[in-house]
mmCIF file with all atom_site columns, C-alpha atoms in Angstrom:
data_model
loop_
_atom_site.group_PDB
_atom_site.id
_atom_site.type_symbol
_atom_site.label_atom_id
_atom_site.label_alt_id
_atom_site.label_comp_id
_atom_site.label_asym_id
_atom_site.label_entity_id
_atom_site.label_seq_id
_atom_site.pdbx_PDB_ins_code
_atom_site.Cartn_x
_atom_site.Cartn_y
_atom_site.Cartn_z
_atom_site.occupancy
_atom_site.B_iso_or_equiv
_atom_site.pdbx_formal_charge
_atom_site.auth_seq_id
_atom_site.auth_comp_id
_atom_site.auth_asym_id
_atom_site.auth_atom_id
_atom_site.pdbx_PDB_model_num
ATOM 1  C CA . MET A 1 1  ? -18.670 6.053  11.191 1.00 0.00 ? 19 MET A CA 1
ATOM 2  C CA . SER A 1 2  ? -17.217 7.838  14.207 1.00 0.00 ? 20 SER A CA 1
ATOM 3  C CA . LYS A 1 3  ? -14.168 10.075 13.924 1.00 0.00 ? 21 LYS A CA 1
ATOM 4  C CA . LEU A 1 4  ? -11.071 10.200 16.096 1.00 0.00 ? 22 LEU A CA 1
ATOM 5  C CA . ILE A 1 5  ? -10.252 13.854 16.867 1.00 0.00 ? 23 ILE A CA 1
ATOM 6  C CA . ASP A 1 6  ? -6.883  14.668 18.434 1.00 0.00 ? 24 ASP A CA 1
ATOM 7  C CA . ILE A 1 7  ? -6.948  17.879 20.497 1.00 0.00 ? 25 ILE A CA 1
ATOM 8  C CA . THR A 1 8  ? -3.836  17.126 22.568 1.00 0.00 ? 26 THR A CA 1
ATOM 9  C CA . LYS A 1 9  ? -1.828  19.904 20.884 1.00 0.00 ? 27 LYS A CA 1
ATOM 10 C CA . GLU A 1 10 ? -4.637  22.488 21.027 1.00 0.00 ? 28 GLU A CA 1
ATOM 11 C CA . GLY A 1 11 ? -4.826  25.166 23.705 1.00 0.00 ? 29 GLY A CA 1
ATOM 12 C CA . GLN A 1 12 ? -6.989  25.312 26.775 1.00 0.00 ? 30 GLN A CA 1
ATOM 13 C CA . GLY A 1 13 ? -10.647 26.142 26.187 1.00 0.00 ? 31 GLY A CA 1
ATOM 14 C CA . VAL A 1 14 ? -11.178 24.282 22.894 1.00 0.00 ? 32 VAL A CA 1
ATOM 15 C CA . PHE A 1 15 ? -12.535 21.074 24.450 1.00 0.00 ? 33 PHE A CA 1
ATOM 16 C CA . ASP A 1 16 ? -16.131 22.288 24.833 1.00 0.00 ? 34 ASP A CA 1
ATOM 17 C CA . HIS A 1 17 ? -16.182 23.747 21.317 1.00 0.00 ? 35 HIS A CA 1
ATOM 18 C CA . ARG A 1 18 ? -14.740 20.617 19.704 1.00 0.00 ? 36 ARG A CA 1
ATOM 19 C CA . LEU A 1 19 ? -17.131 18.356 21.654 1.00 0.00 ? 37 LEU A CA 1
ATOM 20 C CA . ALA A 1 20 ? -20.109 20.487 20.581 1.00 0.00 ? 38 ALA A CA 1
ATOM 21 C CA . GLU A 1 21 ? -19.009 20.185 16.921 1.00 0.00 ? 39 GLU A CA 1
ATOM 22 C CA . ALA A 1 22 ? -18.507 16.415 17.163 1.00 0.00 ? 40 ALA A CA 1
ATOM 23 C CA . ALA A 1 23 ? -21.122 13.890 16.080 1.00 0.00 ? 41 ALA A CA 1
ATOM 24 C CA . LYS A 1 24 ? -22.510 11.272 18.433 1.00 0.00 ? 42 LYS A CA 1
ATOM 25 C CA . GLY A 1 25 ? -19.901 8.536  18.860 1.00 0.00 ? 43 GLY A CA 1
ATOM 26 C CA . ASP A 1 26 ? -16.944 10.690 17.813 1.00 0.00 ? 44 ASP A CA 1
ATOM 27 C CA . ARG A 1 27 ? -13.906 10.285 20.071 1.00 0.00 ? 45 ARG A CA 1
ATOM 28 C CA . LEU A 1 28 ? -11.757 13.194 21.232 1.00 0.00 ? 46 LEU A CA 1
ATOM 29 C CA . ILE A 1 29 ? -8.228  12.376 22.384 1.00 0.00 ? 47 ILE A CA 1
ATOM 30 C CA . TYR A 1 30 ? -7.671  15.012 25.050 1.00 0.00 ? 48 TYR A CA 1
ATOM 31 C CA . HIS A 1 31 ? -4.480  13.663 26.664 1.00 0.00 ? 49 HIS A CA 1
ATOM 32 C CA . VAL A 1 32 ? -1.746  11.062 26.185 1.00 0.00 ? 50 VAL A CA 1
ATOM 33 C CA . GLY A 1 33 ? 0.328   10.022 29.190 1.00 0.00 ? 51 GLY A CA 1
ATOM 34 C CA . GLN A 1 34 ? 0.810   7.696  32.128 1.00 0.00 ? 52 GLN A CA 1
ATOM 35 C CA . HIS A 1 35 ? -1.856  9.484  34.167 1.00 0.00 ? 53 HIS A CA 1
ATOM 36 C CA . CYS A 1 36 ? -4.847  11.608 33.241 1.00 0.00 ? 54 CYS A CA 1
ATOM 37 C CA . GLY A 1 37 ? -3.764  15.219 32.947 1.00 0.00 ? 55 GLY A CA 1
ATOM 38 C CA . GLY A 1 38 ? -3.335  18.030 30.484 1.00 0.00 ? 56 GLY A CA 1
ATOM 39 C CA . VAL A 1 39 ? -5.137  21.281 29.832 1.00 0.00 ? 57 VAL A CA 1
ATOM 40 C CA . HIS A 1 40 ? -8.435  19.614 28.801 1.00 0.00 ? 58 HIS A CA 1
ATOM 41 C CA . ARG A 1 41 ? -8.782  17.314 31.842 1.00 0.00 ? 59 ARG A CA 1
ATOM 42 C CA . ARG A 1 42 ? -11.135 19.517 33.873 1.00 0.00 ? 60 ARG A CA 1
ATOM 43 C CA . ASN A 1 43 ? -13.330 20.366 30.867 1.00 0.00 ? 61 ASN A CA 1
ATOM 44 C CA . ALA A 1 44 ? -13.585 16.661 30.014 1.00 0.00 ? 62 ALA A CA 1
ATOM 45 C CA . ALA A 1 45 ? -14.574 15.779 33.590 1.00 0.00 ? 63 ALA A CA 1
ATOM 46 C CA . LYS A 1 46 ? -17.235 18.527 33.650 1.00 0.00 ? 64 LYS A CA 1
ATOM 47 C CA . ALA A 1 47 ? -18.674 17.418 30.294 1.00 0.00 ? 65 ALA A CA 1
ATOM 48 C CA . SER A 1 48 ? -18.835 13.843 31.576 1.00 0.00 ? 66 SER A CA 1
ATOM 49 C CA . GLU A 1 49 ? -20.631 14.912 34.769 1.00 0.00 ? 67 GLU A CA 1
ATOM 50 C CA . GLU A 1 50 ? -23.155 16.769 32.591 1.00 0.00 ? 68 GLU A CA 1
ATOM 51 C CA . GLY A 1 51 ? -23.778 13.613 30.520 1.00 0.00 ? 69 GLY A CA 1
ATOM 52 C CA . LYS A 1 52 ? -22.301 15.041 27.316 1.00 0.00 ? 70 LYS A CA 1
ATOM 53 C CA . CYS A 1 53 ? -19.591 12.402 26.937 1.00 0.00 ? 71 CYS A CA 1
ATOM 54 C CA . LEU A 1 54 ? -18.185 9.185  28.333 1.00 0.00 ? 72 LEU A CA 1
ATOM 55 C CA . LEU A 1 55 ? -14.538 9.223  29.449 1.00 0.00 ? 73 LEU A CA 1
ATOM 56 C CA . VAL A 1 56 ? -12.396 6.210  28.588 1.00 0.00 ? 74 VAL A CA 1
ATOM 57 C CA . MET A 1 57 ? -8.720  5.323  28.470 1.00 0.00 ? 75 MET A CA 1
ATOM 58 C CA . LYS A 1 58 ? -7.002  3.103  25.942 1.00 0.00 ? 76 LYS A CA 1
ATOM 59 C CA . ARG A 1 59 ? -3.536  1.602  26.230 1.00 0.00 ? 77 ARG A CA 1
ATOM 60 C CA . ALA A 1 60 ? -1.095  3.082  23.702 1.00 0.00 ? 78 ALA A CA 1
ATOM 61 C CA . ASP A 1 61 ? 1.500   1.038  21.826 1.00 0.00 ? 79 ASP A CA 1
ATOM 62 C CA . VAL A 1 62 ? 4.217   2.664  23.969 1.00 0.00 ? 80 VAL A CA 1
ATOM 63 C CA . ASP A 1 63 ? 4.760   0.992  27.352 1.00 0.00 ? 81 ASP A CA 1
ATOM 64 C CA . GLY A 1 64 ? 3.077   2.800  30.205 1.00 0.00 ? 82 GLY A CA 1
ATOM 65 C CA . LEU A 1 65 ? 1.202   5.363  28.084 1.00 0.00 ? 83 LEU A CA 1
ATOM 66 C CA . PHE A 1 66 ? -2.537  5.699  27.652 1.00 0.00 ? 84 PHE A CA 1
ATOM 67 C CA . PHE A 1 67 ? -4.850  7.657  25.392 1.00 0.00 ? 85 PHE A CA 1
ATOM 68 C CA . TYR A 1 68 ? -7.507  9.543  27.373 1.00 0.00 ? 86 TYR A CA 1
ATOM 69 C CA . LEU A 1 69 ? -10.639 9.947  25.277 1.00 0.00 ? 87 LEU A CA 1
ATOM 70 C CA . ALA A 1 70 ? -14.044 11.576 25.530 1.00 0.00 ? 88 ALA A CA 1
ATOM 71 C CA . VAL A 1 71 ? -16.753 9.827  23.511 1.00 0.00 ? 89 VAL A CA 1
ATOM 72 C CA . LYS A 1 72 ? -19.613 12.151 22.508 1.00 0.00 ? 90 LYS A CA 1
ATOM 73 C CA . ARG A 1 73 ? -23.039 10.978 23.675 1.00 0.00 ? 91 ARG A CA 1
#
């Protein structure tokens, strides 16, 4: 079963390490907000371009907020 890993409170530079540790199908929450942003945004985009993950967004229970996730491939 895949895990949900929240790295929103972790500092810049941990995205690549946490993605490498994750199992296939694990989901990393790298930002929560109205628009994609945060310190992990560029690392997530690069990992997606390299085929390491799939980027998705999921509506949060709070109006106007979204979870931005990277799903390990």
